[in-house]
């Protein structure tokens, strides 16, 4: 008997593999596999979330008015150019849904965010993978992949899982050389973690260009991954097209209230930023000390570090050893990185613990 047949492009999707939170034997250990905020959530956001539980019988505001206005005021933006979604994942999918289809091509980098390929295939488009430059985004390689069929270029900046960052000049050059019919999606999930004032100019591009969408999330810096609030900024025509296919009520009342409160807690954000910068640098320096054992930290501007294992100690063995020691990190053989572990910057204790466990493994491996 034959049942309904899924579309062939749907069956070509390799399912998304989320970061684990328990070990093989079911122990709950430090979760450094999903780039969540190790310092938790702003107490103001938590209070707003609890307060919103008084309204469970009501549908959320389908036009997201308050969220858009608060975001616009905070970042100096036009609220009419803001879209929001169930995490920025939804916004990334909306872009593909509105601007790509069968026969079209969607470009992203070799070591890129897994959602881009799923979003492209979901609408029947063809994923095109641009080569990296020692794990970093290579703007010229992306431009070299552009054809008449290209509809979208996704660039996470900083990139996940590499943590690498393309400068404002590189992003400007990429945009300047892209044909105007190609939508450039700049995924700023980790933009708040960039050192100094080195932001990539994406928001300013989205303000003036007809073909740039910037996406942002409350899941990382703002510590609200559970509540699934993301947003995007682009020309009104792009926003209007995406609104046509958006689920009307994809963001919740409580999540929205928490996000708005989180935006107002600058102290929590500053604290998270400083903590991350300190321990990202410390951890990267510790890995550098293990360089003669073949360990290498890819320079990161995000809240995680990609550690490459190019010596006797393999990433797979280190992954299992870290799990035994109580730390779950991300091993990504499915993303072409069987030799890499992506490790979220945790609390001070967690980050020191991971370094200690790695050092012990390096010594034991000889
Ligand atoms: C975490 C992440 C997101 C954000 O996901 P949400 O759906 O907003 O939780 C988007 N892009 C990248 C590259 C990420 O790593």
PDB file of C-alpha atoms in Angstrom, residues 71-332:
ATOM      1  CA  UNK A  71      12.936  47.562  19.198  1.00  0.00           C
ATOM      2  CA  UNK A  72      12.726  50.583  16.908  1.00  0.00           C
ATOM      3  CA  UNK A  73      13.208  53.026  19.778  1.00  0.00           C
ATOM      4  CA  UNK A  74      16.098  51.028  21.205  1.00  0.00           C
ATOM      5  CA  UNK A  75      18.018  50.695  17.938  1.00  0.00           C
ATOM      6  CA  UNK A  76      16.894  53.875  16.158  1.00  0.00           C
ATOM      7  CA  UNK A  77      14.912  52.010  13.485  1.00  0.00           C
ATOM      8  CA  UNK A  78      11.662  52.353  11.569  1.00  0.00           C
ATOM      9  CA  UNK A  79       9.092  50.044  13.231  1.00  0.00           C
ATOM     10  CA  UNK A  80       7.367  49.472   9.871  1.00  0.00           C
ATOM     11  CA  UNK A  81      10.514  47.716   8.602  1.00  0.00           C
ATOM     12  CA  UNK A  82      10.651  45.196  11.434  1.00  0.00           C
ATOM     13  CA  UNK A  83       9.372  41.628  11.168  1.00  0.00           C
ATOM     14  CA  UNK A  84       9.393  39.170  14.036  1.00  0.00           C
ATOM     15  CA  UNK A  85       9.099  35.438  14.326  1.00  0.00           C
ATOM     16  CA  UNK A  86       9.265  32.309  16.395  1.00  0.00           C
ATOM     17  CA  UNK A  87      12.983  32.705  16.895  1.00  0.00           C
ATOM     18  CA  UNK A  88      15.060  34.202  14.125  1.00  0.00           C
ATOM     19  CA  UNK A  89      14.858  30.701  12.653  1.00  0.00           C
ATOM     20  CA  UNK A  90      11.332  31.531  11.545  1.00  0.00           C
ATOM     21  CA  UNK A  91      12.482  34.784   9.942  1.00  0.00           C
ATOM     22  CA  UNK A  92      15.232  32.903   8.070  1.00  0.00           C
ATOM     23  CA  UNK A  93      12.592  30.475   6.779  1.00  0.00           C
ATOM     24  CA  UNK A  94      10.266  33.328   5.809  1.00  0.00           C
ATOM     25  CA  UNK A  95      13.020  34.783   3.641  1.00  0.00           C
ATOM     26  CA  UNK A  96      13.394  31.518   1.736  1.00  0.00           C
ATOM     27  CA  UNK A  97       9.629  31.061   1.541  1.00  0.00           C
ATOM     28  CA  UNK A  98       9.068  34.494   0.043  1.00  0.00           C
ATOM     29  CA  UNK A  99      12.101  34.762  -2.248  1.00  0.00           C
ATOM     30  CA  UNK A 100      13.160  31.280  -3.404  1.00  0.00           C
ATOM     31  CA  UNK A 101      11.520  28.270  -4.982  1.00  0.00           C
ATOM     32  CA  UNK A 102      12.190  25.301  -7.264  1.00  0.00           C
ATOM     33  CA  UNK A 103      14.951  26.072  -9.785  1.00  0.00           C
ATOM     34  CA  UNK A 104      16.408  28.870  -7.663  1.00  0.00           C
ATOM     35  CA  UNK A 105      19.758  28.809  -5.890  1.00  0.00           C
ATOM     36  CA  UNK A 106      20.548  29.758  -2.301  1.00  0.00           C
ATOM     37  CA  UNK A 107      24.170  30.358  -1.293  1.00  0.00           C
ATOM     38  CA  UNK A 108      25.770  29.947   2.123  1.00  0.00           C
ATOM     39  CA  UNK A 109      29.260  29.089   3.359  1.00  0.00           C
ATOM     40  CA  UNK A 110      30.704  25.615   3.772  1.00  0.00           C
ATOM     41  CA  UNK A 111      30.758  25.683   7.567  1.00  0.00           C
ATOM     42  CA  UNK A 112      27.471  27.505   7.873  1.00  0.00           C
ATOM     43  CA  UNK A 113      24.382  27.463  10.064  1.00  0.00           C
ATOM     44  CA  UNK A 114      22.389  24.268   9.458  1.00  0.00           C
ATOM     45  CA  UNK A 115      19.069  26.116   9.155  1.00  0.00           C
ATOM     46  CA  UNK A 116      20.037  27.762   5.821  1.00  0.00           C
ATOM     47  CA  UNK A 117      20.198  24.461   3.970  1.00  0.00           C
ATOM     48  CA  UNK A 118      16.919  23.280   5.502  1.00  0.00           C
ATOM     49  CA  UNK A 119      15.208  26.584   4.630  1.00  0.00           C
ATOM     50  CA  UNK A 120      16.446  26.374   1.028  1.00  0.00           C
ATOM     51  CA  UNK A 121      15.463  22.748   0.497  1.00  0.00           C
ATOM     52  CA  UNK A 122      12.097  23.217   2.172  1.00  0.00           C
ATOM     53  CA  UNK A 123      10.987  25.501  -0.654  1.00  0.00           C
ATOM     54  CA  UNK A 124      12.516  23.303  -3.353  1.00  0.00           C
ATOM     55  CA  UNK A 125      15.490  25.599  -3.995  1.00  0.00           C
ATOM     56  CA  UNK A 126      19.013  24.311  -4.606  1.00  0.00           C
ATOM     57  CA  UNK A 127      21.599  24.912  -1.871  1.00  0.00           C
ATOM     58  CA  UNK A 128      24.957  26.150  -3.166  1.00  0.00           C
ATOM     59  CA  UNK A 129      27.913  25.909  -0.806  1.00  0.00           C
ATOM     60  CA  UNK A 130      30.668  28.526  -1.030  1.00  0.00           C
ATOM     61  CA  UNK A 131      34.165  27.406   0.022  1.00  0.00           C
ATOM     62  CA  UNK A 132      35.574  28.878   3.233  1.00  0.00           C
ATOM     63  CA  UNK A 133      38.946  30.544   3.801  1.00  0.00           C
ATOM     64  CA  UNK A 134      40.496  28.664   6.752  1.00  0.00           C
ATOM     65  CA  UNK A 135      37.014  28.337   8.306  1.00  0.00           C
ATOM     66  CA  UNK A 136      36.149  32.007   7.762  1.00  0.00           C
ATOM     67  CA  UNK A 137      33.580  33.484   5.388  1.00  0.00           C
ATOM     68  CA  UNK A 138      35.190  34.209   2.014  1.00  0.00           C
ATOM     69  CA  UNK A 139      33.280  37.003   0.323  1.00  0.00           C
ATOM     70  CA  UNK A 140      34.938  36.406  -3.049  1.00  0.00           C
ATOM     71  CA  UNK A 141      34.106  32.707  -2.933  1.00  0.00           C
ATOM     72  CA  UNK A 142      30.467  33.606  -2.288  1.00  0.00           C
ATOM     73  CA  UNK A 143      30.489  36.061  -5.202  1.00  0.00           C
ATOM     74  CA  UNK A 144      32.021  33.339  -7.364  1.00  0.00           C
ATOM     75  CA  UNK A 145      28.956  31.149  -6.741  1.00  0.00           C
ATOM     76  CA  UNK A 146      26.421  33.743  -7.897  1.00  0.00           C
ATOM     77  CA  UNK A 147      24.485  32.870 -11.072  1.00  0.00           C
ATOM     78  CA  UNK A 148      21.302  34.112 -12.763  1.00  0.00           C
ATOM     79  CA  UNK A 149      19.451  31.658 -10.559  1.00  0.00           C
ATOM     80  CA  UNK A 150      20.754  32.931  -7.232  1.00  0.00           C
ATOM     81  CA  UNK A 151      17.969  34.363  -5.097  1.00  0.00           C
ATOM     82  CA  UNK A 152      19.380  34.462  -1.552  1.00  0.00           C
ATOM     83  CA  UNK A 153      22.803  34.627   0.114  1.00  0.00           C
ATOM     84  CA  UNK A 154      22.776  33.774   3.835  1.00  0.00           C
ATOM     85  CA  UNK A 155      25.733  35.039   5.883  1.00  0.00           C
ATOM     86  CA  UNK A 156      25.863  34.585   9.643  1.00  0.00           C
ATOM     87  CA  UNK A 157      28.156  37.270  11.021  1.00  0.00           C
ATOM     88  CA  UNK A 158      29.681  36.193  13.348  1.00  0.00           C
ATOM     89  CA  UNK A 159      29.313  32.752  11.815  1.00  0.00           C
ATOM     90  CA  UNK A 160      28.099  29.604  13.548  1.00  0.00           C
ATOM     91  CA  UNK A 161      29.762  27.083  14.041  1.00  0.00           C
ATOM     92  CA  UNK A 162      33.098  28.803  13.314  1.00  0.00           C
ATOM     93  CA  UNK A 163      32.735  32.035  15.345  1.00  0.00           C
ATOM     94  CA  UNK A 164      34.529  33.931  12.581  1.00  0.00           C
ATOM     95  CA  UNK A 165      33.615  37.456  11.601  1.00  0.00           C
ATOM     96  CA  UNK A 166      33.549  39.274   8.256  1.00  0.00           C
ATOM     97  CA  UNK A 167      34.429  42.964   8.558  1.00  0.00           C
ATOM     98  CA  UNK A 168      32.259  45.896   7.589  1.00  0.00           C
ATOM     99  CA  UNK A 169      34.435  46.380   4.488  1.00  0.00           C
ATOM    100  CA  UNK A 170      33.957  42.764   3.422  1.00  0.00           C
ATOM    101  CA  UNK A 171      30.189  42.905   3.920  1.00  0.00           C
ATOM    102  CA  UNK A 172      30.022  46.196   2.002  1.00  0.00           C
ATOM    103  CA  UNK A 173      32.023  44.645  -0.837  1.00  0.00           C
ATOM    104  CA  UNK A 174      29.799  41.562  -0.899  1.00  0.00           C
ATOM    105  CA  UNK A 175      26.703  43.707  -1.062  1.00  0.00           C
ATOM    106  CA  UNK A 176      28.128  46.068  -3.677  1.00  0.00           C
ATOM    107  CA  UNK A 177      28.916  43.210  -6.040  1.00  0.00           C
ATOM    108  CA  UNK A 178      25.732  41.212  -5.583  1.00  0.00           C
ATOM    109  CA  UNK A 179      23.090  41.690  -8.282  1.00  0.00           C
ATOM    110  CA  UNK A 180      20.172  43.650  -6.833  1.00  0.00           C
ATOM    111  CA  UNK A 181      17.741  40.764  -7.381  1.00  0.00           C
ATOM    112  CA  UNK A 182      19.652  38.697  -4.793  1.00  0.00           C
ATOM    113  CA  UNK A 183      18.497  39.024  -1.178  1.00  0.00           C
ATOM    114  CA  UNK A 184      21.458  39.278   1.210  1.00  0.00           C
ATOM    115  CA  UNK A 185      20.449  37.895   4.612  1.00  0.00           C
ATOM    116  CA  UNK A 186      22.831  38.972   7.373  1.00  0.00           C
ATOM    117  CA  UNK A 187      22.180  36.765  10.395  1.00  0.00           C
ATOM    118  CA  UNK A 188      23.211  38.754  13.464  1.00  0.00           C
ATOM    119  CA  UNK A 189      22.441  36.079  16.073  1.00  0.00           C
ATOM    120  CA  UNK A 190      25.802  36.802  17.731  1.00  0.00           C
ATOM    121  CA  UNK A 191      26.252  40.467  16.784  1.00  0.00           C
ATOM    122  CA  UNK A 192      26.037  41.568  20.431  1.00  0.00           C
ATOM    123  CA  UNK A 193      29.204  39.609  21.223  1.00  0.00           C
ATOM    124  CA  UNK A 194      31.513  41.311  18.735  1.00  0.00           C
ATOM    125  CA  UNK A 195      34.497  42.974  20.351  1.00  0.00           C
ATOM    126  CA  UNK A 196      34.592  46.754  20.467  1.00  0.00           C
ATOM    127  CA  UNK A 197      32.445  48.634  17.976  1.00  0.00           C
ATOM    128  CA  UNK A 198      33.267  46.429  15.028  1.00  0.00           C
ATOM    129  CA  UNK A 199      29.656  45.845  13.921  1.00  0.00           C
ATOM    130  CA  UNK A 200      29.383  44.924  10.261  1.00  0.00           C
ATOM    131  CA  UNK A 201      27.164  47.765   9.036  1.00  0.00           C
ATOM    132  CA  UNK A 202      24.327  45.370   8.214  1.00  0.00           C
ATOM    133  CA  UNK A 203      21.606  47.426   9.842  1.00  0.00           C
ATOM    134  CA  UNK A 204      22.679  50.547   7.951  1.00  0.00           C
ATOM    135  CA  UNK A 205      22.630  48.528   4.711  1.00  0.00           C
ATOM    136  CA  UNK A 206      19.142  47.204   5.515  1.00  0.00           C
ATOM    137  CA  UNK A 207      18.082  50.826   6.036  1.00  0.00           C
ATOM    138  CA  UNK A 208      19.159  51.974   2.585  1.00  0.00           C
ATOM    139  CA  UNK A 209      19.374  48.963   0.258  1.00  0.00           C
ATOM    140  CA  UNK A 210      16.400  47.226  -1.345  1.00  0.00           C
ATOM    141  CA  UNK A 211      17.907  43.746  -0.951  1.00  0.00           C
ATOM    142  CA  UNK A 212      19.292  43.346   2.590  1.00  0.00           C
ATOM    143  CA  UNK A 213      17.597  41.599   5.522  1.00  0.00           C
ATOM    144  CA  UNK A 214      19.250  41.601   8.952  1.00  0.00           C
ATOM    145  CA  UNK A 215      18.027  39.063  11.523  1.00  0.00           C
ATOM    146  CA  UNK A 216      18.459  39.214  15.280  1.00  0.00           C
ATOM    147  CA  UNK A 217      17.476  37.012  18.206  1.00  0.00           C
ATOM    148  CA  UNK A 218      16.657  37.097  21.908  1.00  0.00           C
ATOM    149  CA  UNK A 219      17.960  33.533  22.271  1.00  0.00           C
ATOM    150  CA  UNK A 220      21.635  34.208  22.902  1.00  0.00           C
ATOM    151  CA  UNK A 221      22.724  37.473  24.567  1.00  0.00           C
ATOM    152  CA  UNK A 222      19.266  38.083  26.053  1.00  0.00           C
ATOM    153  CA  UNK A 223      19.009  34.591  27.542  1.00  0.00           C
ATOM    154  CA  UNK A 224      15.535  33.826  26.189  1.00  0.00           C
ATOM    155  CA  UNK A 225      16.072  30.777  23.970  1.00  0.00           C
ATOM    156  CA  UNK A 226      13.055  29.039  25.510  1.00  0.00           C
ATOM    157  CA  UNK A 227      10.691  31.810  24.487  1.00  0.00           C
ATOM    158  CA  UNK A 228      11.530  31.872  20.768  1.00  0.00           C
ATOM    159  CA  UNK A 229      11.607  35.544  19.846  1.00  0.00           C
ATOM    160  CA  UNK A 230      13.553  36.722  16.822  1.00  0.00           C
ATOM    161  CA  UNK A 231      13.198  39.628  14.415  1.00  0.00           C
ATOM    162  CA  UNK A 232      14.380  41.040  11.138  1.00  0.00           C
ATOM    163  CA  UNK A 233      14.935  44.423   9.510  1.00  0.00           C
ATOM    164  CA  UNK A 234      14.656  45.183   5.778  1.00  0.00           C
ATOM    165  CA  UNK A 235      13.033  47.327   3.110  1.00  0.00           C
ATOM    166  CA  UNK A 236       9.214  47.538   3.434  1.00  0.00           C
ATOM    167  CA  UNK A 237       8.695  45.466   0.255  1.00  0.00           C
ATOM    168  CA  UNK A 238      10.732  42.585   1.701  1.00  0.00           C
ATOM    169  CA  UNK A 239       8.930  42.760   5.031  1.00  0.00           C
ATOM    170  CA  UNK A 240       5.522  42.850   3.308  1.00  0.00           C
ATOM    171  CA  UNK A 241       6.310  39.751   1.232  1.00  0.00           C
ATOM    172  CA  UNK A 242       7.390  37.802   4.310  1.00  0.00           C
ATOM    173  CA  UNK A 243       4.287  38.871   6.263  1.00  0.00           C
ATOM    174  CA  UNK A 244       2.077  37.142   3.682  1.00  0.00           C
ATOM    175  CA  UNK A 245       3.357  33.711   4.700  1.00  0.00           C
ATOM    176  CA  UNK A 246       4.021  34.304   8.395  1.00  0.00           C
ATOM    177  CA  UNK A 247       1.919  32.383  10.903  1.00  0.00           C
ATOM    178  CA  UNK A 248      -0.311  35.075  12.386  1.00  0.00           C
ATOM    179  CA  UNK A 249       0.437  34.230  16.019  1.00  0.00           C
ATOM    180  CA  UNK A 250       3.967  32.883  15.962  1.00  0.00           C
ATOM    181  CA  UNK A 251       5.216  34.846  18.971  1.00  0.00           C
ATOM    182  CA  UNK A 252       3.623  34.525  22.382  1.00  0.00           C
ATOM    183  CA  UNK A 253       2.414  37.192  24.808  1.00  0.00           C
ATOM    184  CA  UNK A 254       4.727  36.035  27.595  1.00  0.00           C
ATOM    185  CA  UNK A 255       7.736  35.715  25.298  1.00  0.00           C
ATOM    186  CA  UNK A 256       7.123  39.178  23.902  1.00  0.00           C
ATOM    187  CA  UNK A 257       6.786  40.672  27.392  1.00  0.00           C
ATOM    188  CA  UNK A 258      10.019  38.979  28.467  1.00  0.00           C
ATOM    189  CA  UNK A 259      11.835  40.213  25.351  1.00  0.00           C
ATOM    190  CA  UNK A 260      10.710  43.801  25.888  1.00  0.00           C
ATOM    191  CA  UNK A 261      11.834  43.695  29.519  1.00  0.00           C
ATOM    192  CA  UNK A 262      15.154  42.097  28.520  1.00  0.00           C
ATOM    193  CA  UNK A 263      15.815  44.951  26.086  1.00  0.00           C
ATOM    194  CA  UNK A 264      15.515  47.359  28.989  1.00  0.00           C
ATOM    195  CA  UNK A 265      17.998  45.533  31.214  1.00  0.00           C
ATOM    196  CA  UNK A 266      21.246  47.011  29.958  1.00  0.00           C
ATOM    197  CA  UNK A 267      23.108  45.899  33.053  1.00  0.00           C
ATOM    198  CA  UNK A 268      22.420  42.229  32.334  1.00  0.00           C
ATOM    199  CA  UNK A 269      23.533  42.640  28.721  1.00  0.00           C
ATOM    200  CA  UNK A 270      26.718  44.473  29.713  1.00  0.00           C
ATOM    201  CA  UNK A 271      27.496  41.820  32.303  1.00  0.00           C
ATOM    202  CA  UNK A 272      26.959  38.985  29.797  1.00  0.00           C
ATOM    203  CA  UNK A 273      29.099  40.754  27.215  1.00  0.00           C
ATOM    204  CA  UNK A 274      31.975  41.322  29.622  1.00  0.00           C
ATOM    205  CA  UNK A 275      31.784  37.781  30.975  1.00  0.00           C
ATOM    206  CA  UNK A 276      31.820  36.336  27.473  1.00  0.00           C
ATOM    207  CA  UNK A 277      34.729  38.478  26.287  1.00  0.00           C
ATOM    208  CA  UNK A 278      36.795  37.553  29.341  1.00  0.00           C
ATOM    209  CA  UNK A 279      36.223  33.789  29.202  1.00  0.00           C
ATOM    210  CA  UNK A 280      36.312  33.509  25.414  1.00  0.00           C
ATOM    211  CA  UNK A 281      39.787  35.083  25.492  1.00  0.00           C
ATOM    212  CA  UNK A 282      40.881  32.969  28.450  1.00  0.00           C
ATOM    213  CA  UNK A 283      39.660  29.734  26.887  1.00  0.00           C
ATOM    214  CA  UNK A 284      41.170  30.502  23.472  1.00  0.00           C
ATOM    215  CA  UNK A 285      44.520  31.190  25.169  1.00  0.00           C
ATOM    216  CA  UNK A 286      44.309  27.865  27.043  1.00  0.00           C
ATOM    217  CA  UNK A 287      43.707  26.044  23.757  1.00  0.00           C
ATOM    218  CA  UNK A 288      46.677  27.855  22.206  1.00  0.00           C
ATOM    219  CA  UNK A 289      48.855  26.375  24.995  1.00  0.00           C
ATOM    220  CA  UNK A 290      47.797  22.924  23.725  1.00  0.00           C
ATOM    221  CA  UNK A 291      48.899  23.814  20.212  1.00  0.00           C
ATOM    222  CA  UNK A 292      51.755  21.336  20.150  1.00  0.00           C
ATOM    223  CA  UNK A 293      49.174  18.560  20.708  1.00  0.00           C
ATOM    224  CA  UNK A 294      47.363  19.730  17.568  1.00  0.00           C
ATOM    225  CA  UNK A 295      44.593  21.746  19.222  1.00  0.00           C
ATOM    226  CA  UNK A 296      43.650  25.052  17.625  1.00  0.00           C
ATOM    227  CA  UNK A 297      40.966  27.593  18.502  1.00  0.00           C
ATOM    228  CA  UNK A 298      39.428  29.334  15.503  1.00  0.00           C
ATOM    229  CA  UNK A 299      39.374  33.088  16.352  1.00  0.00           C
ATOM    230  CA  UNK A 300      35.868  33.805  17.658  1.00  0.00           C
ATOM    231  CA  UNK A 301      33.711  36.902  17.933  1.00  0.00           C
ATOM    232  CA  UNK A 302      30.738  34.914  19.263  1.00  0.00           C
ATOM    233  CA  UNK A 303      29.825  33.185  22.539  1.00  0.00           C
ATOM    234  CA  UNK A 304      31.498  29.927  21.597  1.00  0.00           C
ATOM    235  CA  UNK A 305      34.847  28.700  20.334  1.00  0.00           C
ATOM    236  CA  UNK A 306      35.399  26.138  17.584  1.00  0.00           C
ATOM    237  CA  UNK A 307      38.313  23.951  18.661  1.00  0.00           C
ATOM    238  CA  UNK A 308      40.041  21.928  15.941  1.00  0.00           C
ATOM    239  CA  UNK A 309      41.807  18.682  16.795  1.00  0.00           C
ATOM    240  CA  UNK A 310      44.631  18.141  14.324  1.00  0.00           C
ATOM    241  CA  UNK A 311      46.877  15.870  16.412  1.00  0.00           C
ATOM    242  CA  UNK A 312      46.696  12.533  18.199  1.00  0.00           C
ATOM    243  CA  UNK A 313      43.758  13.478  20.386  1.00  0.00           C
ATOM    244  CA  UNK A 314      40.726  13.414  18.081  1.00  0.00           C
ATOM    245  CA  UNK A 315      37.596  15.518  18.390  1.00  0.00           C
ATOM    246  CA  UNK A 316      35.510  12.387  18.788  1.00  0.00           C
ATOM    247  CA  UNK A 317      37.582  11.113  21.718  1.00  0.00           C
ATOM    248  CA  UNK A 318      37.641  14.567  23.297  1.00  0.00           C
ATOM    249  CA  UNK A 319      33.868  14.843  22.857  1.00  0.00           C
ATOM    250  CA  UNK A 320      33.325  11.589  24.732  1.00  0.00           C
ATOM    251  CA  UNK A 321      35.934  12.463  27.353  1.00  0.00           C
ATOM    252  CA  UNK A 322      34.292  15.820  28.009  1.00  0.00           C
ATOM    253  CA  UNK A 323      30.942  14.113  28.350  1.00  0.00           C
ATOM    254  CA  UNK A 324      32.424  11.732  30.941  1.00  0.00           C
ATOM    255  CA  UNK A 325      33.823  14.761  32.753  1.00  0.00           C
ATOM    256  CA  UNK A 326      30.367  16.391  32.838  1.00  0.00           C
ATOM    257  CA  UNK A 327      30.381  18.734  29.813  1.00  0.00           C
ATOM    258  CA  UNK A 328      28.281  18.387  26.683  1.00  0.00           C
ATOM    259  CA  UNK A 329      29.728  20.281  23.744  1.00  0.00           C
ATOM    260  CA  UNK A 330      28.849  20.140  20.048  1.00  0.00           C
ATOM    261  CA  UNK A 331      30.614  17.648  17.798  1.00  0.00           C
ATOM    262  CA  UNK A 332      29.651  18.354  14.194  1.00  0.00           C
TER     263      UNK A 332
END
